[in-house]
CSV table of C-alpha atoms in Angstrom, one decimal:
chain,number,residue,atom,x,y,z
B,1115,UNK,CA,0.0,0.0,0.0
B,1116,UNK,CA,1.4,3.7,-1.2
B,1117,UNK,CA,2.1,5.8,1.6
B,1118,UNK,CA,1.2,9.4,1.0
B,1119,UNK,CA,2.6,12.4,2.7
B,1120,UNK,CA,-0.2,15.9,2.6
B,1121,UNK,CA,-0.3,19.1,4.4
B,1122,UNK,CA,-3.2,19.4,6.7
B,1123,UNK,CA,-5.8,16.9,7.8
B,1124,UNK,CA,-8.2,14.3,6.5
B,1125,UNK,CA,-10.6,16.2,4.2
B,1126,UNK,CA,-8.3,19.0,3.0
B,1127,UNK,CA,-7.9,19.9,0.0
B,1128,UNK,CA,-4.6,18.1,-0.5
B,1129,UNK,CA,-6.8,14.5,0.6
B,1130,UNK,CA,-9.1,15.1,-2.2
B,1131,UNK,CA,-6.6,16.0,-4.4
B,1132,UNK,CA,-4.5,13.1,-3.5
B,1133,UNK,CA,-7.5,10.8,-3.7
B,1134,UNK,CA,-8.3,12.1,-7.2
B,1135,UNK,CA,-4.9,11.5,-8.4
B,1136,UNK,CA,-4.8,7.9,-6.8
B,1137,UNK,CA,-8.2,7.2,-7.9
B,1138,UNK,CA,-9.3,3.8,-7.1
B,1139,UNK,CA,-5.6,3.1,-5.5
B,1140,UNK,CA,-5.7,2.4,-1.4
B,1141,UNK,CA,-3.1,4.3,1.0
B,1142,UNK,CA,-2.2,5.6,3.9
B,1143,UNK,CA,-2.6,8.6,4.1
B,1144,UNK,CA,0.2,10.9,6.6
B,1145,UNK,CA,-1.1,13.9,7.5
B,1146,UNK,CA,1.9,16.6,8.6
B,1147,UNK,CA,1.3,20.1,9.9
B,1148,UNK,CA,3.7,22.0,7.3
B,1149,UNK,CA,5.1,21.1,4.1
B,1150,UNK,CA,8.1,20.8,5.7
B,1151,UNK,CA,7.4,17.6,7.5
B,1152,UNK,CA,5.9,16.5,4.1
B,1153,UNK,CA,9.4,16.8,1.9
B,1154,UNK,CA,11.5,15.1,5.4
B,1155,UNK,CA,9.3,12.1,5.1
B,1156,UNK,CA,9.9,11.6,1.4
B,1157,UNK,CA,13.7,12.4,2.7
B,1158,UNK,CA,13.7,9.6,5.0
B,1159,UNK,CA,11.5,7.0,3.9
B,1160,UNK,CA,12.1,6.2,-0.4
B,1161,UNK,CA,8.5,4.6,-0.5
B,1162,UNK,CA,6.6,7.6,0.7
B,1163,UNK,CA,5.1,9.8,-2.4
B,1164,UNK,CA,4.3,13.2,-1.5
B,1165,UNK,CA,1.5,16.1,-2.5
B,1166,UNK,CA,1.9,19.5,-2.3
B,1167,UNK,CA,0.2,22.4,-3.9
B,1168,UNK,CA,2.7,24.7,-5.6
B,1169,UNK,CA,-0.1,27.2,-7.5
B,1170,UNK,CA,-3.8,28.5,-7.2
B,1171,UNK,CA,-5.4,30.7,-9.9
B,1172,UNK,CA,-6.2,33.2,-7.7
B,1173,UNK,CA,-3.8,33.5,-4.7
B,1174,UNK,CA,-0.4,32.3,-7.0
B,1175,UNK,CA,2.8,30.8,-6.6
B,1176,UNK,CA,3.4,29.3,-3.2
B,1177,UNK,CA,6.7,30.7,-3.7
B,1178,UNK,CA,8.7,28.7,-0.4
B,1179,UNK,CA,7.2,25.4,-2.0
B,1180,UNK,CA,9.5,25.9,-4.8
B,1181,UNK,CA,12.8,26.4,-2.7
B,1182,UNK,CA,11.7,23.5,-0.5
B,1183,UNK,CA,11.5,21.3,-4.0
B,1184,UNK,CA,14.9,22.4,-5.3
B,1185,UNK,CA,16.9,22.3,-1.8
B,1186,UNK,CA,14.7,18.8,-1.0
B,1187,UNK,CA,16.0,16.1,-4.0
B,1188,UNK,CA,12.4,15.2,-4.3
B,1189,UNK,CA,11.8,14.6,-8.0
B,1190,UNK,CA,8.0,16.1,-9.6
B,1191,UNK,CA,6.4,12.3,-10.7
B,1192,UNK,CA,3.4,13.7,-12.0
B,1193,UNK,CA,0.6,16.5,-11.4
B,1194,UNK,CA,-2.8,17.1,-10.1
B,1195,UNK,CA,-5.1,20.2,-11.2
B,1196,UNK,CA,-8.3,20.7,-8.1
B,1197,UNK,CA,-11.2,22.5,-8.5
B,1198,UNK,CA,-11.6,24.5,-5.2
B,1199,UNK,CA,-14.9,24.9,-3.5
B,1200,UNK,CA,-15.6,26.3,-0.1
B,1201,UNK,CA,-18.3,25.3,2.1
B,1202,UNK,CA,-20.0,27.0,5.3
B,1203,UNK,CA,-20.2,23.9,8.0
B,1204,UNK,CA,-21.2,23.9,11.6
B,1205,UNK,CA,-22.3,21.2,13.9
B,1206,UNK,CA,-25.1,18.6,13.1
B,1207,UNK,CA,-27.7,20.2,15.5
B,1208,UNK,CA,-27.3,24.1,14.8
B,1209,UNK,CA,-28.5,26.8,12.6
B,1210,UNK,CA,-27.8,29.6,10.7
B,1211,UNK,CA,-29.1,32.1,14.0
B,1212,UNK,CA,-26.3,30.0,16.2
B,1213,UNK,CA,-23.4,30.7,14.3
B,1214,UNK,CA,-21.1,33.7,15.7
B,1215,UNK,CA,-17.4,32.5,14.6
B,1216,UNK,CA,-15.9,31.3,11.4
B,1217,UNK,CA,-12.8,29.5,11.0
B,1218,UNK,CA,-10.2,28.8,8.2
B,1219,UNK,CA,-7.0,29.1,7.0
B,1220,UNK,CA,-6.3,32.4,5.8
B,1221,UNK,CA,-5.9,31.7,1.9
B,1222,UNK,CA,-9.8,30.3,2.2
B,1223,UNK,CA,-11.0,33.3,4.5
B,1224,UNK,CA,-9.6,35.7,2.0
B,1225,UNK,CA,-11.4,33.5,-0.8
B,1226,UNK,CA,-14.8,34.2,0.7
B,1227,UNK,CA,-14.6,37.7,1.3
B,1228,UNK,CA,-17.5,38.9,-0.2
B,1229,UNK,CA,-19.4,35.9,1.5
B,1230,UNK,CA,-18.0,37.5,4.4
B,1231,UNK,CA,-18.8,41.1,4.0
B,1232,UNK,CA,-22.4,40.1,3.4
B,1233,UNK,CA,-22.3,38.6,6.7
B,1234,UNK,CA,-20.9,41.1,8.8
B,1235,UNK,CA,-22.0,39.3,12.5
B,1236,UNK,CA,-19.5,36.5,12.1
B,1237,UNK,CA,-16.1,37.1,13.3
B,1238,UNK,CA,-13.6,35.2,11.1
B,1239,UNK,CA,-10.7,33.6,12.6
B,1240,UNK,CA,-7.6,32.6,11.2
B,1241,UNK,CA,-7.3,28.9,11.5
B,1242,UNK,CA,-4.3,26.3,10.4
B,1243,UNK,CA,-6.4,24.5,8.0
B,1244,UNK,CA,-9.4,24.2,6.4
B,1245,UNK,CA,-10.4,20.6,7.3
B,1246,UNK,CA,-8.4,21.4,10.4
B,1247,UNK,CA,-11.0,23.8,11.4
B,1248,UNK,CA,-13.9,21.5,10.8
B,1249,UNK,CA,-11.9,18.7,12.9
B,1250,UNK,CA,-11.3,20.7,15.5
B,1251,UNK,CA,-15.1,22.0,15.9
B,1252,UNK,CA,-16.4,18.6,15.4
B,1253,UNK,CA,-14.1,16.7,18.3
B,1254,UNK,CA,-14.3,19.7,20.7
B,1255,UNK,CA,-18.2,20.6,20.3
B,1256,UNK,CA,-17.8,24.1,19.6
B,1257,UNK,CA,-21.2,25.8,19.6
B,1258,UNK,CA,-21.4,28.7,17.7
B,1259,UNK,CA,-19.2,28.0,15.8
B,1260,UNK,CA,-18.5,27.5,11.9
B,1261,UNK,CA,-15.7,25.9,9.3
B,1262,UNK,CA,-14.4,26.8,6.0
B,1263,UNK,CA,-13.8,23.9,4.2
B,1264,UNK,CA,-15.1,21.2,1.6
B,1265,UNK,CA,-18.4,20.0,1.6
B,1266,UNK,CA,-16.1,16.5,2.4
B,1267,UNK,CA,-15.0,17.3,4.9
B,1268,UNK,CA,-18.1,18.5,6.6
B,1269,UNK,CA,-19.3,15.0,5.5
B,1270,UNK,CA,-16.4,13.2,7.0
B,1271,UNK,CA,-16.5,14.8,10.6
B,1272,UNK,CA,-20.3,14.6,10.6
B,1273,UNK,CA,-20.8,18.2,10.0
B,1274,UNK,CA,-24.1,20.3,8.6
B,1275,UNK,CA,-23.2,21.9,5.8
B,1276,UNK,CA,-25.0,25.4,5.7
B,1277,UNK,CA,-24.3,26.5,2.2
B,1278,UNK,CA,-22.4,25.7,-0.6
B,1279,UNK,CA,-20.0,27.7,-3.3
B,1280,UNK,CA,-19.7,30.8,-1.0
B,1281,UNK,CA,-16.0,31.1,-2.6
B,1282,UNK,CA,-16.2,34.6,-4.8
B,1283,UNK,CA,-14.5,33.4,-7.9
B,1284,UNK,CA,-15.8,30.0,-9.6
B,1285,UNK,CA,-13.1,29.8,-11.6
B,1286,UNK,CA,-10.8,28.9,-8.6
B,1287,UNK,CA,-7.9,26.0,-9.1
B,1288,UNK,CA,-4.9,24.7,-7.3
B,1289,UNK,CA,-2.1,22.8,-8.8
B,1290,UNK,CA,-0.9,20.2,-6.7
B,1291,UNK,CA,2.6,18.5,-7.4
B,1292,UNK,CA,3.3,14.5,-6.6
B,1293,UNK,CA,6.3,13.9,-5.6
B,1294,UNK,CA,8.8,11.2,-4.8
B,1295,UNK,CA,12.2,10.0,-3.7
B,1296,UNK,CA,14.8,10.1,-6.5
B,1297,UNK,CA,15.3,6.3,-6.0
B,1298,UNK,CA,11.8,5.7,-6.5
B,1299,UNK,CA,10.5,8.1,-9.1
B,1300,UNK,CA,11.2,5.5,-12.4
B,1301,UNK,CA,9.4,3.2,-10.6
B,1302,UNK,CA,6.1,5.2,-10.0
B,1303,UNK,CA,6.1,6.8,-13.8
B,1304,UNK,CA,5.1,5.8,-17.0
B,1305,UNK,CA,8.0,7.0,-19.0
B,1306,UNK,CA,5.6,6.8,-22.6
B,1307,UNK,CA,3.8,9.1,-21.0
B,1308,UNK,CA,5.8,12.0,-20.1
B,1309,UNK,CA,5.4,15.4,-21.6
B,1310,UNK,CA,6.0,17.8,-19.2
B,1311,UNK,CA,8.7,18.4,-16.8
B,1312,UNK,CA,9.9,21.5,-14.6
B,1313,UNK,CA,13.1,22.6,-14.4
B,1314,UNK,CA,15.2,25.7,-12.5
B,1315,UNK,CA,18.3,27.3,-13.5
B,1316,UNK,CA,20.3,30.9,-12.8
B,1317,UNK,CA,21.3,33.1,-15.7
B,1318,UNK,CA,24.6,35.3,-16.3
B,1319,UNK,CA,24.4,38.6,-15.5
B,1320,UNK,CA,24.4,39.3,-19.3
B,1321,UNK,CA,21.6,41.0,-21.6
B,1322,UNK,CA,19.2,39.5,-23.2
B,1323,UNK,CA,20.5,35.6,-21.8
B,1324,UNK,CA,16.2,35.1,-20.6
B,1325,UNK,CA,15.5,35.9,-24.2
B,1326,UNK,CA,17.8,34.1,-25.5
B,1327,UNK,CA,16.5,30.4,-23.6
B,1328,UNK,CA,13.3,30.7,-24.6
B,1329,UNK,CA,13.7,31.8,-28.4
B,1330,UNK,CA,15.9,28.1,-28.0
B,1331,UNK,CA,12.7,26.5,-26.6
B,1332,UNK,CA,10.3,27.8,-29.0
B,1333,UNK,CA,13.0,26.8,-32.0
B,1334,UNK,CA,12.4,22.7,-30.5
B,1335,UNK,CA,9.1,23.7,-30.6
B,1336,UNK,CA,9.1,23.5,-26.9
B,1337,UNK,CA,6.2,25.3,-25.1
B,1338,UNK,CA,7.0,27.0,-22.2
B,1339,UNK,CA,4.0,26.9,-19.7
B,1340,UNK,CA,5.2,29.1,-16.1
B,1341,UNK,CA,8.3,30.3,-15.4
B,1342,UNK,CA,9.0,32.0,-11.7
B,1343,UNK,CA,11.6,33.6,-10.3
B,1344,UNK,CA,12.8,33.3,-6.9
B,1345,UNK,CA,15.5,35.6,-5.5
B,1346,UNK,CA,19.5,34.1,-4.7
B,1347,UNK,CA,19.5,34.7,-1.2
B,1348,UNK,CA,22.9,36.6,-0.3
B,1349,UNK,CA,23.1,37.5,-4.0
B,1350,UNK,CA,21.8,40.8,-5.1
B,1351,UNK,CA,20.0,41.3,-7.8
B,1352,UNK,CA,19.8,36.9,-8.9
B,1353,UNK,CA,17.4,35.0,-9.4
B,1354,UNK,CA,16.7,32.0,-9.9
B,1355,UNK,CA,14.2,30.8,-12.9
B,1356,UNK,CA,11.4,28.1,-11.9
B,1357,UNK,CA,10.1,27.2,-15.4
B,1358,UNK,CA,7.5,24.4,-16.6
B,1359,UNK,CA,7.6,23.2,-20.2
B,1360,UNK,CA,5.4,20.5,-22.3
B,1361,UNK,CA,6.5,19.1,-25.3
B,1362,UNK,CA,5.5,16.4,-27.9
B,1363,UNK,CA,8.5,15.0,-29.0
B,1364,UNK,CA,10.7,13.6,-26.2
B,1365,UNK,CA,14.1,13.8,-28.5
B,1366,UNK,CA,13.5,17.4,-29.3
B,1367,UNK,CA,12.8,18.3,-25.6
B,1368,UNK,CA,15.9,16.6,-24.8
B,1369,UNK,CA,17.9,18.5,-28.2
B,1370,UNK,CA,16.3,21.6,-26.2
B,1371,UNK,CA,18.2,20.9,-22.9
B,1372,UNK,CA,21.5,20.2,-24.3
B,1373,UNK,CA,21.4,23.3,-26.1
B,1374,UNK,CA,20.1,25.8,-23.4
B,1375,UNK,CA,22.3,23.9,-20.9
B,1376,UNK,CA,25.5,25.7,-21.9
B,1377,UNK,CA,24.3,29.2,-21.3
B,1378,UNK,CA,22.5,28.4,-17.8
B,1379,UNK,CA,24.3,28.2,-14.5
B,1380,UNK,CA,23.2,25.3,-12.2
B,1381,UNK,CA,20.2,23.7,-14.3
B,1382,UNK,CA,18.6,20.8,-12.5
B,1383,UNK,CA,16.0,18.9,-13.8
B,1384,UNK,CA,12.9,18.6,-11.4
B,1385,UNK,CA,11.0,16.2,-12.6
B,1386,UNK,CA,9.5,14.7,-15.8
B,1387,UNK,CA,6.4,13.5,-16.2
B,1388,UNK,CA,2.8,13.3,-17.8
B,1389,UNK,CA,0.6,17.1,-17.4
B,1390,UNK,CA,-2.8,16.9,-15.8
B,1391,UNK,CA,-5.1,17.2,-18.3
């Protein structure tokens, strides 16, 4: 049975992510209270795969999830893409007129602001996770008060839910990355499959060198999807470049590396592997 390492509890978004991605797969599923403790378990133990979300449409880059995936040795194995919707959930036996308090991390909160503004006589608190929040109501019996989270999670600590989709934008996605122990990561992808992967590098302080890698890319018919860049710490004014490509020709995207490798500093290969669809 896969071992899978998530951020947050049982019924976060990370489970149903996870869950989507393993679909129809049995696991155990290790909940860790930062994504720290996520990338030391696939550290320590080669058979545990990890999850972590690395983007959202609305809120960004989770910009420390990058550093932790360059500095870690985890290798990306694959992808998963989540629609995000928020739920209002209290405990079975209350109402709307019983609720005073709303908890959530602060990513959701700030995702249901104008749900929030329209209801001016709850006080919001700043919780450590979204299923988190609902756990915590649920075990500890906390009248009056209310959880930000998925409508499975309410279901899976026996939670009412009050009402459904109160996230402002619709169109609201994470990106979630699966990743695994160097040793491992062969094993747990189909290599016919890949046609993505994410890579970072540094550049010489020279002009045009950016322009330069990507008018290589698009000449291998390469297509770049994100790049990022992250700040050298201790070196002003560096950066390094976070970048995710998909191609359909394996030998050209590997033509495209040799080529751009020469006028990088420090390219490493993240990961390669099929794109969520």
């Amino acid at each position: 049975m896969k071992k899978i390492a998530i951020q947050g509890e049982r019924g976060s978004f990370h489970d149903i992510a996870a869950h989507q991605y393993f679909d129809g797969e049995a696991f155990e599923l290790l909940c860790c209270k930062t994504f720290e403790q996520v990338f030391e378990h696939i550290q320590h133990d080669s058979s545990v795969i990890g999850l972590v979300a690395i983007e959202n449409t609305i809120a960004g880059s989770l910009l420390h999830n990058y550093e932790l995936l360059r500095s870690s040795g985890a290798v990306v194995i694959g992808e998963q893409k989540l629609h995000i919707k928020h739920a209002l959930c209290c405990l079975a036996n209350e109402a709307w007129s019983d609720i005073h308090e709303v908890h959530s991390h602060p990513v959701a909160l700030a995702q249901c602001r104008n749900f929030l503004a329209m209801h001016s006589e709850l006080k919001a608190v700043v919780a450590e996770d979204t299923a988190g929040s609902a756990a915590y109501i649920a075990h500890h019996a906390k009248h009056g008060w209310a959880a930000i989270c998925s409508s499975y999670a309410a279901e899976l600590y026996g939670m009412k839910v009050l009402q459904e989709d109160i996230h402002d934008n619709k169109h609201n996605f994470t990106r979630f990355l699966v990743l695994s122990n160097a040793s491992q990561a062969s094993l747990l992808r189909s290599e016919e499959k890949i046609d993505k992967a994410s890579l970072v590098f540094s550049l010489s302080d020279e002009e045009g060198s950016l322009s330069k890698i990507l008018t290589i890319l698009s000449f291998y018919g390469i297509n770049l999807t994100k790049i990022q860049s992250l700040p050298i710490i201790g070196r002003e004014w560096e950066y390094m470049f976070y970048v995710d490509i998909v191609f359909s020709n394996p030998m050209r995207y590997r033509q495209s590396i040799d080529a751009i490798t020469p006028l990088v500093k420090n390219i490493k290969i993240l990961g390669e592997y099929e794109s969520s669809k």
